[in-house]
Short mmCIF file of C-alpha atoms and ligand atoms in Angstrom, two decimals:
data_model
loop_
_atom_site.label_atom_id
_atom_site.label_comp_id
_atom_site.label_asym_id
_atom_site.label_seq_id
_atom_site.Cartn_x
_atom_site.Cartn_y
_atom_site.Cartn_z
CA UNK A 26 17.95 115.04 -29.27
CA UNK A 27 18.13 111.60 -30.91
CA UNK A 28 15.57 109.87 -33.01
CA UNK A 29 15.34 106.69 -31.09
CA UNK A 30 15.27 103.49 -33.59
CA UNK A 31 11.83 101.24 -33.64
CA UNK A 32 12.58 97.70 -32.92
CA UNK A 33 9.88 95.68 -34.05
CA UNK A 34 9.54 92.08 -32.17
CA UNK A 35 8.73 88.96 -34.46
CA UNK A 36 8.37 85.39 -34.00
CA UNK A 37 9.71 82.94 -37.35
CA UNK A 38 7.49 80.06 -37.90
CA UNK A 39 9.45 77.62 -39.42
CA UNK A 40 7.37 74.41 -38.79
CA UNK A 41 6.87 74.01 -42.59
CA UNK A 42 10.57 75.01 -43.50
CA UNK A 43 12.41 72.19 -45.02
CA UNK A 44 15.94 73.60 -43.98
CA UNK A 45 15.72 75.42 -40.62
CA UNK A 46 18.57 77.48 -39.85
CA UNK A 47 20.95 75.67 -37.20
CA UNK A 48 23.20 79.15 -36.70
CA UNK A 49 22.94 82.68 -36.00
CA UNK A 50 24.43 83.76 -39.00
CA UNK A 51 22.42 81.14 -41.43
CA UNK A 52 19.07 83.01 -39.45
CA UNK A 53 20.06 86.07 -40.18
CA UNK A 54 20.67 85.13 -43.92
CA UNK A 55 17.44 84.22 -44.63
CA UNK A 56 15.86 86.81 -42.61
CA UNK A 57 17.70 89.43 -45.22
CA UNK A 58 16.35 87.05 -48.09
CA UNK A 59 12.88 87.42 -46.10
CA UNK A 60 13.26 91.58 -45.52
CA UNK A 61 12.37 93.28 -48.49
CA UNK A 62 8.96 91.60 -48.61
CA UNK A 63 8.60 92.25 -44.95
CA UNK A 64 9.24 95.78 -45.75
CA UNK A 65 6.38 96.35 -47.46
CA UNK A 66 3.65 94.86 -44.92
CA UNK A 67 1.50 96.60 -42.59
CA UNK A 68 1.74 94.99 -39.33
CA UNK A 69 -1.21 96.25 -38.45
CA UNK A 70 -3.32 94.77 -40.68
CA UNK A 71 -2.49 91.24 -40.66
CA UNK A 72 0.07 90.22 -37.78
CA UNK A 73 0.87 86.77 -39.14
CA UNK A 74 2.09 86.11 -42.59
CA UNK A 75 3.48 83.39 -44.55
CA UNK A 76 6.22 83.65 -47.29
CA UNK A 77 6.34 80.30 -50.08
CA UNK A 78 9.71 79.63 -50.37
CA UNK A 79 8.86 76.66 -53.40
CA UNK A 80 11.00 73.80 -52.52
CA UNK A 81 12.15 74.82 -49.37
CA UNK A 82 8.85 75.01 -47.71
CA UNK A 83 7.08 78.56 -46.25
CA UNK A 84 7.89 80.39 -43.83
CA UNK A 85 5.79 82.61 -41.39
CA UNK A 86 6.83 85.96 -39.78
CA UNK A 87 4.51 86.59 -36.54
CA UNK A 88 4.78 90.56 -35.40
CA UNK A 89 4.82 89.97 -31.51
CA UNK A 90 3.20 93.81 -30.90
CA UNK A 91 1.83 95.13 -34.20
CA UNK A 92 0.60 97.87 -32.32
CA UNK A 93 3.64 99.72 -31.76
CA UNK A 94 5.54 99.28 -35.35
CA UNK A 95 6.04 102.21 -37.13
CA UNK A 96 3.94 102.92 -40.28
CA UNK A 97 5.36 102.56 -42.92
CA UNK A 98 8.26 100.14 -42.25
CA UNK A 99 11.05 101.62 -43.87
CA UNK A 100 14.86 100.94 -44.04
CA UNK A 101 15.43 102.35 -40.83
CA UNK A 102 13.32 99.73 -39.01
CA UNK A 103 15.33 97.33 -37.05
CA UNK A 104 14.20 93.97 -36.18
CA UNK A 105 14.48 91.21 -33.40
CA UNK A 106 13.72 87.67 -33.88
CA UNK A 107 12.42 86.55 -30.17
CA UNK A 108 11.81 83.27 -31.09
CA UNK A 109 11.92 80.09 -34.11
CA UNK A 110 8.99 77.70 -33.99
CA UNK A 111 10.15 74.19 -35.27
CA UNK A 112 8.52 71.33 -36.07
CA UNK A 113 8.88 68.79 -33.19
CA UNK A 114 11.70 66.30 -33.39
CA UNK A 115 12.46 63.33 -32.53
CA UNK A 116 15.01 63.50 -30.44
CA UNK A 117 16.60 59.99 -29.86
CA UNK A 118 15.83 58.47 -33.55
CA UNK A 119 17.46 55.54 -34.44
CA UNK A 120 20.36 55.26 -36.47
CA UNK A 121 19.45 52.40 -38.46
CA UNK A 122 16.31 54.14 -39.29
CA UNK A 123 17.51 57.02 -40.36
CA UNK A 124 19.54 55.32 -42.67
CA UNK A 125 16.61 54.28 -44.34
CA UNK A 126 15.22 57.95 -44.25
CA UNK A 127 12.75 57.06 -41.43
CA UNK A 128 12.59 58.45 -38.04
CA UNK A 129 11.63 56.07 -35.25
CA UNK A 130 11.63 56.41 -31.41
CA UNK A 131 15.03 54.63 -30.69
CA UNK A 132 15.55 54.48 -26.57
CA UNK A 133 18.67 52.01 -26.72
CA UNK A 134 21.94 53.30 -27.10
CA UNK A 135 23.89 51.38 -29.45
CA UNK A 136 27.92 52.17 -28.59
CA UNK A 137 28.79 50.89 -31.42
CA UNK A 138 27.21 53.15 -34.01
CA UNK A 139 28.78 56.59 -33.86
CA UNK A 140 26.94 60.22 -34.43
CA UNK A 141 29.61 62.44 -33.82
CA UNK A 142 29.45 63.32 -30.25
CA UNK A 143 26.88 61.39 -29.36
CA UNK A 144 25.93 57.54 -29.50
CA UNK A 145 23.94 56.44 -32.12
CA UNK A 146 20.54 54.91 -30.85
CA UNK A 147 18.46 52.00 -31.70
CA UNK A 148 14.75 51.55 -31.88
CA UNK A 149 12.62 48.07 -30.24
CA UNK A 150 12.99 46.61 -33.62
CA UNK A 151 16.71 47.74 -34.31
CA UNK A 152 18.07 46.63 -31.09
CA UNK A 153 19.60 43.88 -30.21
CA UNK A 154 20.32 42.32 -26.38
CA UNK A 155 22.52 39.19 -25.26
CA UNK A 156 22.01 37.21 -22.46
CA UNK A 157 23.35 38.45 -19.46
CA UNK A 158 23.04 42.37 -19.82
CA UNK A 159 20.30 44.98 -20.30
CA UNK A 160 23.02 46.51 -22.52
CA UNK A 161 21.69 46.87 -26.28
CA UNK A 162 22.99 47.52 -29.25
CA UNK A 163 21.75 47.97 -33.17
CA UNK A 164 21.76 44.95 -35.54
CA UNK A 165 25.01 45.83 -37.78
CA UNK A 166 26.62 46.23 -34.12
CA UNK A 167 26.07 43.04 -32.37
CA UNK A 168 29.01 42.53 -29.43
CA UNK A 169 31.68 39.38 -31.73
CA UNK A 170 33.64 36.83 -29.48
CA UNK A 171 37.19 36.68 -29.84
CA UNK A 172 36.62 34.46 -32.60
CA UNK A 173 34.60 36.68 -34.71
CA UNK A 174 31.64 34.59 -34.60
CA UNK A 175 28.49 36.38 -33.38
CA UNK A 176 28.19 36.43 -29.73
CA UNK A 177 25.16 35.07 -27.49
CA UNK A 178 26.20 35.66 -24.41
CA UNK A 179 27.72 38.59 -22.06
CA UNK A 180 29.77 36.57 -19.31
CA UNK A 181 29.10 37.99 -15.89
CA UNK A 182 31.94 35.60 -14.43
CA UNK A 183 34.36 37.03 -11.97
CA UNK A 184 37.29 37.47 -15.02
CA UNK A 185 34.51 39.37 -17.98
CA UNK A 186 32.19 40.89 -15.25
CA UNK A 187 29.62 41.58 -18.48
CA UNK A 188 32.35 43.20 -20.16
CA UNK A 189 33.00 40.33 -22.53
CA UNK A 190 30.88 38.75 -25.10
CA UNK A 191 30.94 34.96 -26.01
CA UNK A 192 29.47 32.88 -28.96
CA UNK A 193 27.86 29.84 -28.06
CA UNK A 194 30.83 27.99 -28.97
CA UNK A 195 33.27 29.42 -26.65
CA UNK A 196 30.69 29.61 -24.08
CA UNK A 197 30.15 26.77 -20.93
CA UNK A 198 26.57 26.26 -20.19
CA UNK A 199 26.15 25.05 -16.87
CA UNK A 200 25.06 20.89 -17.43
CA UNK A 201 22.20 21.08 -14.21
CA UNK A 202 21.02 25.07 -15.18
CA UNK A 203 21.25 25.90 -19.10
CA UNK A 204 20.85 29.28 -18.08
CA UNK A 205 24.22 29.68 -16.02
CA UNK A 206 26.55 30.53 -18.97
CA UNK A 207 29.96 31.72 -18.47
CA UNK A 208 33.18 31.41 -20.85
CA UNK A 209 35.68 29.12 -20.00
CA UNK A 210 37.46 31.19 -17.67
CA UNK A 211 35.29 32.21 -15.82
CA UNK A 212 33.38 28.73 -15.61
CA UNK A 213 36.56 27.03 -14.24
CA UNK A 214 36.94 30.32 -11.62
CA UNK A 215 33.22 29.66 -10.55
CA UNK A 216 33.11 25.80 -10.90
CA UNK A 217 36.68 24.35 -10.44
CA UNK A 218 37.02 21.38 -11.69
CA UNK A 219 37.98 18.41 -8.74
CA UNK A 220 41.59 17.75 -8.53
CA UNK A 221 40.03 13.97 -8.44
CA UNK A 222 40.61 12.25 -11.84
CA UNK A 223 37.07 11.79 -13.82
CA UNK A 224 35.34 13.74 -11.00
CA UNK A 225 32.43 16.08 -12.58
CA UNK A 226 32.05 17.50 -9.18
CA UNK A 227 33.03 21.45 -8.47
CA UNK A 228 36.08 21.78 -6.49
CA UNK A 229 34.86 24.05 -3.41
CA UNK A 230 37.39 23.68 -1.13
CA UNK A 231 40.84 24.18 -1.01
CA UNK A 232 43.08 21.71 0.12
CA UNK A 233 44.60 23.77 3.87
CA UNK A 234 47.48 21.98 3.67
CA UNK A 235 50.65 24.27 4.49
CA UNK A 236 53.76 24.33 7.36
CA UNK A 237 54.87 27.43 9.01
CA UNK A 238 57.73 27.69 6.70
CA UNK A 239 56.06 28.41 4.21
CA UNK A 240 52.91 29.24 5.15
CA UNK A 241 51.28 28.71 1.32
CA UNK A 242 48.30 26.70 1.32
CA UNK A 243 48.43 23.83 -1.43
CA UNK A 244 45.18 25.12 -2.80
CA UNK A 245 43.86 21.56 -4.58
CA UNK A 246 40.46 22.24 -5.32
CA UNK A 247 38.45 19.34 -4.09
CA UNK A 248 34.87 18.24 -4.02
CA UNK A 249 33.10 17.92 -0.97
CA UNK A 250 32.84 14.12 -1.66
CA UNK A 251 36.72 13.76 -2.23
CA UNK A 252 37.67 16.70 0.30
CA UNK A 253 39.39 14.51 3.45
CA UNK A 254 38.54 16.50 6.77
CA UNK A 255 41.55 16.05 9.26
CA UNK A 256 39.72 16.40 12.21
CA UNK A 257 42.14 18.15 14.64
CA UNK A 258 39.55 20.07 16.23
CA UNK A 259 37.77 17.55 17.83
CA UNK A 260 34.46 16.19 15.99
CA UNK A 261 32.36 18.79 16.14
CA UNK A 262 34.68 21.60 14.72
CA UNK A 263 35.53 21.38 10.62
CA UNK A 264 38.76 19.78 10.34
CA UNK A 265 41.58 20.56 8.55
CA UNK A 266 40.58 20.05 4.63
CA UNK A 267 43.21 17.64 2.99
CA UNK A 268 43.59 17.29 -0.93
CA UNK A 269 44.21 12.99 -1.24
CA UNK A 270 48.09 13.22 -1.84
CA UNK A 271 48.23 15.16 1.29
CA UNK A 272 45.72 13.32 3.66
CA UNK A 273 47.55 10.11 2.50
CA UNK A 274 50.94 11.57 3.45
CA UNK A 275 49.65 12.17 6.91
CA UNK A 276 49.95 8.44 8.35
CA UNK A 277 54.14 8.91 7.02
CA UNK A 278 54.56 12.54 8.64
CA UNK A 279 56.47 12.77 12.50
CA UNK A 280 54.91 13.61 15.19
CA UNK A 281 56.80 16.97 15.03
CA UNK A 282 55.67 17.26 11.14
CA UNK A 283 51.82 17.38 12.40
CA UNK A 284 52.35 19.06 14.94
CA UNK A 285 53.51 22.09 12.57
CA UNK A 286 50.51 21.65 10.16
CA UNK A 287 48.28 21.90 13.36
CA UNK A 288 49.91 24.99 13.73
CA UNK A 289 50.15 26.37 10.65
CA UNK A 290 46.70 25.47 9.84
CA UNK A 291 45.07 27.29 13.46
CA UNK A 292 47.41 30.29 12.05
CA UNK A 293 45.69 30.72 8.95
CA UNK A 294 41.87 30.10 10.42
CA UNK A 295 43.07 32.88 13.14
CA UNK A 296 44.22 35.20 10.70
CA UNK A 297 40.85 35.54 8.00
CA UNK A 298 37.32 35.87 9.41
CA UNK A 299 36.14 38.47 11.33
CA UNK A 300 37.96 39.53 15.10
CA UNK A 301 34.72 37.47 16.81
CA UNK A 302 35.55 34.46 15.41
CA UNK A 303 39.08 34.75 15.07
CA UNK A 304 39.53 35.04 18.62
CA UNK A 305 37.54 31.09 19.12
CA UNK A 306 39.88 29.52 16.89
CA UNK A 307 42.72 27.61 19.29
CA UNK A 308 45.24 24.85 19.29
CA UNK A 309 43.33 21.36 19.60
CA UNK A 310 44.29 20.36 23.36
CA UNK A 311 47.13 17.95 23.97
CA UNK A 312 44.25 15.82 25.05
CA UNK A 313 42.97 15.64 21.56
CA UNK A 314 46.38 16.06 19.47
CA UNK A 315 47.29 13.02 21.79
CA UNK A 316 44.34 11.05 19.86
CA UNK A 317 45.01 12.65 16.61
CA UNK A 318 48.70 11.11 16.63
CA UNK A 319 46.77 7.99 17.47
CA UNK A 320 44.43 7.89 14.69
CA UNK A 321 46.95 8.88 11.89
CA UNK A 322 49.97 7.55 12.90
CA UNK A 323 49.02 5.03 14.92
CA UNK A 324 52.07 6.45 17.41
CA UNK A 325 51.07 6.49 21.08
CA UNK A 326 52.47 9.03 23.26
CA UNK A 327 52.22 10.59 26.69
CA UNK A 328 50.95 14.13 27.36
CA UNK A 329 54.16 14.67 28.57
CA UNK A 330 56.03 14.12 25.44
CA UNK A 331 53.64 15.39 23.76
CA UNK A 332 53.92 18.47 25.59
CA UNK A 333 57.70 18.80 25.05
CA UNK A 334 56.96 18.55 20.92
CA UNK A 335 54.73 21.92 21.70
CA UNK A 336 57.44 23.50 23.84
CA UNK A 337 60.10 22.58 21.17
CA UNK A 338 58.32 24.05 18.39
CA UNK A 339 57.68 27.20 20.29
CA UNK A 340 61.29 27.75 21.42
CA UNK A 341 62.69 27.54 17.79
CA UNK A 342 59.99 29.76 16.69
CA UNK A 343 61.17 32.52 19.58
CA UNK A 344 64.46 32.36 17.73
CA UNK A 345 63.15 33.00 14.33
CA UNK A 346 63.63 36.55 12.83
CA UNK A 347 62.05 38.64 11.13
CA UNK A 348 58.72 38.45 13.21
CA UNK A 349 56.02 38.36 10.63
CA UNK A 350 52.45 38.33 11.65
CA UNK A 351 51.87 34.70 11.14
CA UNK A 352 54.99 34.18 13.33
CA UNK A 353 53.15 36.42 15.70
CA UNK A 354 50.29 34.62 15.88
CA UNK A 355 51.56 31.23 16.24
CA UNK A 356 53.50 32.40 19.05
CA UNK A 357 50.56 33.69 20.54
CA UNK A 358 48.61 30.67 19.84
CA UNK A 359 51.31 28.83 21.44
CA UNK A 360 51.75 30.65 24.96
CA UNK A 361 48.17 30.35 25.66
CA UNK A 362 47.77 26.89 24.29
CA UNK A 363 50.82 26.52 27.24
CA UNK A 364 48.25 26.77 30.54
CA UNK A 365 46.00 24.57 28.96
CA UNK A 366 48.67 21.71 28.38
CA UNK A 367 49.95 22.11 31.84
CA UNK A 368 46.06 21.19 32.97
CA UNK A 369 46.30 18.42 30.98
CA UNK A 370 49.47 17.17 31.63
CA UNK A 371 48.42 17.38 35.60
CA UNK A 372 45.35 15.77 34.22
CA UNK A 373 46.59 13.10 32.80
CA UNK A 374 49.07 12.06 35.70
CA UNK A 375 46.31 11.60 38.01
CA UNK A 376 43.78 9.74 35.33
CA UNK A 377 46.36 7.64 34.69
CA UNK A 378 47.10 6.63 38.50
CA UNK A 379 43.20 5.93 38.23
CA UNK A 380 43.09 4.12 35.02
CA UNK A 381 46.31 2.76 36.15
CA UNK A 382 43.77 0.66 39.19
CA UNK A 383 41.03 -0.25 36.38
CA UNK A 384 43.93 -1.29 34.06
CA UNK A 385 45.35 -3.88 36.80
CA UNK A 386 41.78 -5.02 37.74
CA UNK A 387 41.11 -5.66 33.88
CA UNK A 388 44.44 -7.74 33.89
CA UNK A 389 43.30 -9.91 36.96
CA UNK A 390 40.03 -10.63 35.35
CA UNK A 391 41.52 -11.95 32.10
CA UNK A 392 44.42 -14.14 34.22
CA UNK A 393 41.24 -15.07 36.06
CA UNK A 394 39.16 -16.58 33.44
CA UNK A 395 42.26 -17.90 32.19
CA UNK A 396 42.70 -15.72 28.70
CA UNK A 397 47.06 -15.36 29.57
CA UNK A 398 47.66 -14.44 26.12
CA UNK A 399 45.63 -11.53 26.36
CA UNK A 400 46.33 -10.43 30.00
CA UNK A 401 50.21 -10.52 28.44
CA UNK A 402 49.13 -8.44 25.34
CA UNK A 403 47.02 -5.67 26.67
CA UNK A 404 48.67 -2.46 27.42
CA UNK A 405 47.37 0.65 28.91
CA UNK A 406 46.34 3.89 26.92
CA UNK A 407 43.98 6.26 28.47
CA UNK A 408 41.30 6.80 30.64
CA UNK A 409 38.73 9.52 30.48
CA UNK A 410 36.80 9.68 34.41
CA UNK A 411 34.14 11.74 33.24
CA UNK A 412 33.11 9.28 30.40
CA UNK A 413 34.51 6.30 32.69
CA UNK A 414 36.27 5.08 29.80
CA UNK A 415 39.28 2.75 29.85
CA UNK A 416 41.42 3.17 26.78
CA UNK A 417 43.58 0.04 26.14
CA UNK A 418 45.69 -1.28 23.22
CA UNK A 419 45.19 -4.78 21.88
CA UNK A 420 47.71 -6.15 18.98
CA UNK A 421 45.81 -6.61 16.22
CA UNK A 422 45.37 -10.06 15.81
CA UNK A 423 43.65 -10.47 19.60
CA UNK A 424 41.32 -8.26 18.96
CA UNK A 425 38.61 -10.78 17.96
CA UNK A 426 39.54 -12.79 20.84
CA UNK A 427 39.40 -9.27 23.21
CA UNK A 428 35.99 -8.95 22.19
CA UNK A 429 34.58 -11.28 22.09
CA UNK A 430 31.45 -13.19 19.81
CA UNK A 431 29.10 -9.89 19.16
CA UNK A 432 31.70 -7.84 22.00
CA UNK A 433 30.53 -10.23 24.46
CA UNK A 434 33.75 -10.35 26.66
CA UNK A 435 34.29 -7.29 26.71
CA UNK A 436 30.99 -6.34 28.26
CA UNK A 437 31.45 -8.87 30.58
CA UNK A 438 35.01 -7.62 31.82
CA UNK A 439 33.38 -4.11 31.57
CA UNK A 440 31.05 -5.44 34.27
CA UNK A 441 33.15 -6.72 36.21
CA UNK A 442 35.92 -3.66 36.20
CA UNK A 443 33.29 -1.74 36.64
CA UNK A 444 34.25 1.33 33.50
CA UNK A 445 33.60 1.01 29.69
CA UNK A 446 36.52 -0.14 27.79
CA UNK A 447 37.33 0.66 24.37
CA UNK A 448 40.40 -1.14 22.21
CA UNK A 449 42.22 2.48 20.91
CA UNK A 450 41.97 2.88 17.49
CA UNK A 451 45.06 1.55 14.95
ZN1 LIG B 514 15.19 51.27 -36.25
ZN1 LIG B 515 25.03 50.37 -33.98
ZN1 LIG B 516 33.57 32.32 -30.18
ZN1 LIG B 517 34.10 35.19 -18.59
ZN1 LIG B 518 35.59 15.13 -6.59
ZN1 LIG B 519 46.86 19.38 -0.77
#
């Protein structure tokens, strides 16, 4: 037989209780200072009751089922705290507060002060923000720049991403939009400066000048007022964007040397961008590259040899080793560029027996109205049948006399030929 032992259930009320136990062991230490008055209670007649503790504040002891305690409660009489009632806390206070020996609401973290484990907090009129992040912090914690100073800003450029801090002083406000604020880094990375001396403008674009060799853009940031487009794509495809040392270079390059920046340049347009677009970008036609060595060279050649610069270039590139991809892709850009310079070639040959009959007619008309200097001068360029245009070259200093007071003459010879002629550029 065994005597089974009473275990009486009670509830501590320690919402008045200065120093509430934060451990088993410190509960059960003042539940043994608590015991020897419990001892002598009756649960039954009274099943709350409070113990003054002086200075520490009172404590209540709540039997849970008063009913079933044994009477008296003797030594024997084993206990079981089922539950603490505390006064409600505050559970994010703020550190600065509490300093002070207030509590206050704090709902900012402030990673700056440190509670142990935790982050200290800040209340609305402890916490501090900067410009450019909901991140807060307390007052004695405000983010310093590098220089120590007290920092106004958090730079979301692309080098601080809001990770970095910046006092007005090291900070670049944006002249148009005080708001945009970045440090200096990160201003030049979002607004490069113009490789133009005394521009103010923001260097967009990159100069695209590079050969195959090397393949390395130059990288010149320019404005779009100081960018140069070399139009090698004919005029309604963006040209070629040129820094000013290299756009003035062009007019002194070979034939051959353009011919590898056209190259190099469709390379790198083929190779970024997504496959649908990558697959429109193609060599500039003989037709056009033709014109191109016109306008910046002021060097006239036939499709033909303009052809065999394109077929040279391609047959030392075969030879090349290792095959990279951009030596992939220019030799793919290359083999189908091939079929469309045969069409033009074939083009050309019979355009120019045509414009060949319009040239001569042109040349009978000046003899005609007697103009022999001129008729001796003119030579034969181009002529586009769709457009009907003659394209004919004129030294420089008859060009006046070619066309005329207002480009009268030369409507009138265009009348009589019969096709529009235009004096070719340079
Ligand atoms: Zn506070
Ligand atoms: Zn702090
Ligand atoms: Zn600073
Ligand atoms: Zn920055
Ligand atoms: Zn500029
Ligand atoms: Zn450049």
């Amino acid at each position: 037989m065994t005597q089974e032992t009473p275990v009486v259930p009670v509830t501590l009320d320690l919402r008045e209780f200065r120093d509430v136990p934060r451990s088993t062991d410190a509960c059960v230490s003042l539940w043994e200072r608590l015991e020897p008055a419990v001892l002598t209670l009756d649960p039954q007649a009274g099943p709350r009751v409070r113990f003054d503790l002086g200075d520490e504040g009172e404590v209540g002891v709540w039997f849970l089922d008063p009913a079933s305690a044994p009477r008296p409660l003797g030594a024997t009489t084993r206990f079981a705290i089922r539950g603490v009632l505390e006064a409600p806390e505050i559970r994010h206070a703020c550190t600065t507060c509490l300093t002070a020996h207030t509590t206050t609401y704090a709902p900012y973290k402030c990673p700056g002060c440190d509670e142990g484990r935790r982050m200290g907090r800040a209340c609305e009129e402890h916490a501090v923000f900067l410009e450019g992040s909901l991140r807060a912090s307390c007052l004695g914690h405000t983010p310093v720049c590098r220089c120590g100073a007290r920092a106004k800003v958090w730079c979301g450029g692309p080098k601080c991403r809001t990770r970095t801090a910046w006092c007005e002083t090291h900070l670049r406000r944006h002249p148009g939009d005080p708001t945009v604020a970045y440090c200096e880094d990160c201003y030049a990375e979002r607004f490069p400066a113009c490789e133009h001396e005394h521009c103010t403008g923001s260097g967009y674009i990159r100069c695209e000048h590079r050969t195959l060799s090397g393949m390395k853009p130059c990288g010149r940031r320019i404005c779009t007022e100081h960018a140069r487009r070399w139009q090698v794509y004919g005029s309604y495809n963006r040209g070629l964007a040129l820094c000013t040392p290299h756009h003035l270079r062009l007019s002194s390059t070979p034939p051959e040397g353009l011919i590898d920046m056209i190259l190099a340049g469709t390379v790198a347009r083929s190779s970024r961008g997504r496959s649908a677009t990558r697959r429109r970008v193609q060599l500039p036609r003989i037709s056009i590259v033709r014109h191109i060595l016109i306008n910046t060279r002021r060097a006239v050649l036939d499709m033909e040899a303009i052809d065999l610069l394109f077929t040279a270039l391609e047959q030392g590139l075969r030879g090349r080793t290792p095959r990279d991809t951009n030596l992939s892709t220019a030799l793919d850009l290359l083999s189908r560029h091939r079929v469309s310079r045969r069409e033009d070639v074939e083009r050309f040959r019979k355009q120019h027996v045509e414009g060949r009959g319009h040239y001569d007619r042109l040349v009978q008309e000046l003899r005609r109205g007697g103009r022999y200097e001129l008729a001796e001068a003119v030579e034969f360029s181009d002529f586009r049948p769709r457009s009907g245009i003659l394209f004919v070259r004129v030294p420089e200093r008859l060009q006046g006399l070619f066309r005329g007071k207002g480009g009268s003459s030369v409507r009138q010879l265009e009348q009589r030929v019969g096709v529009k002629i235009q004096v070719e550029r340079g």
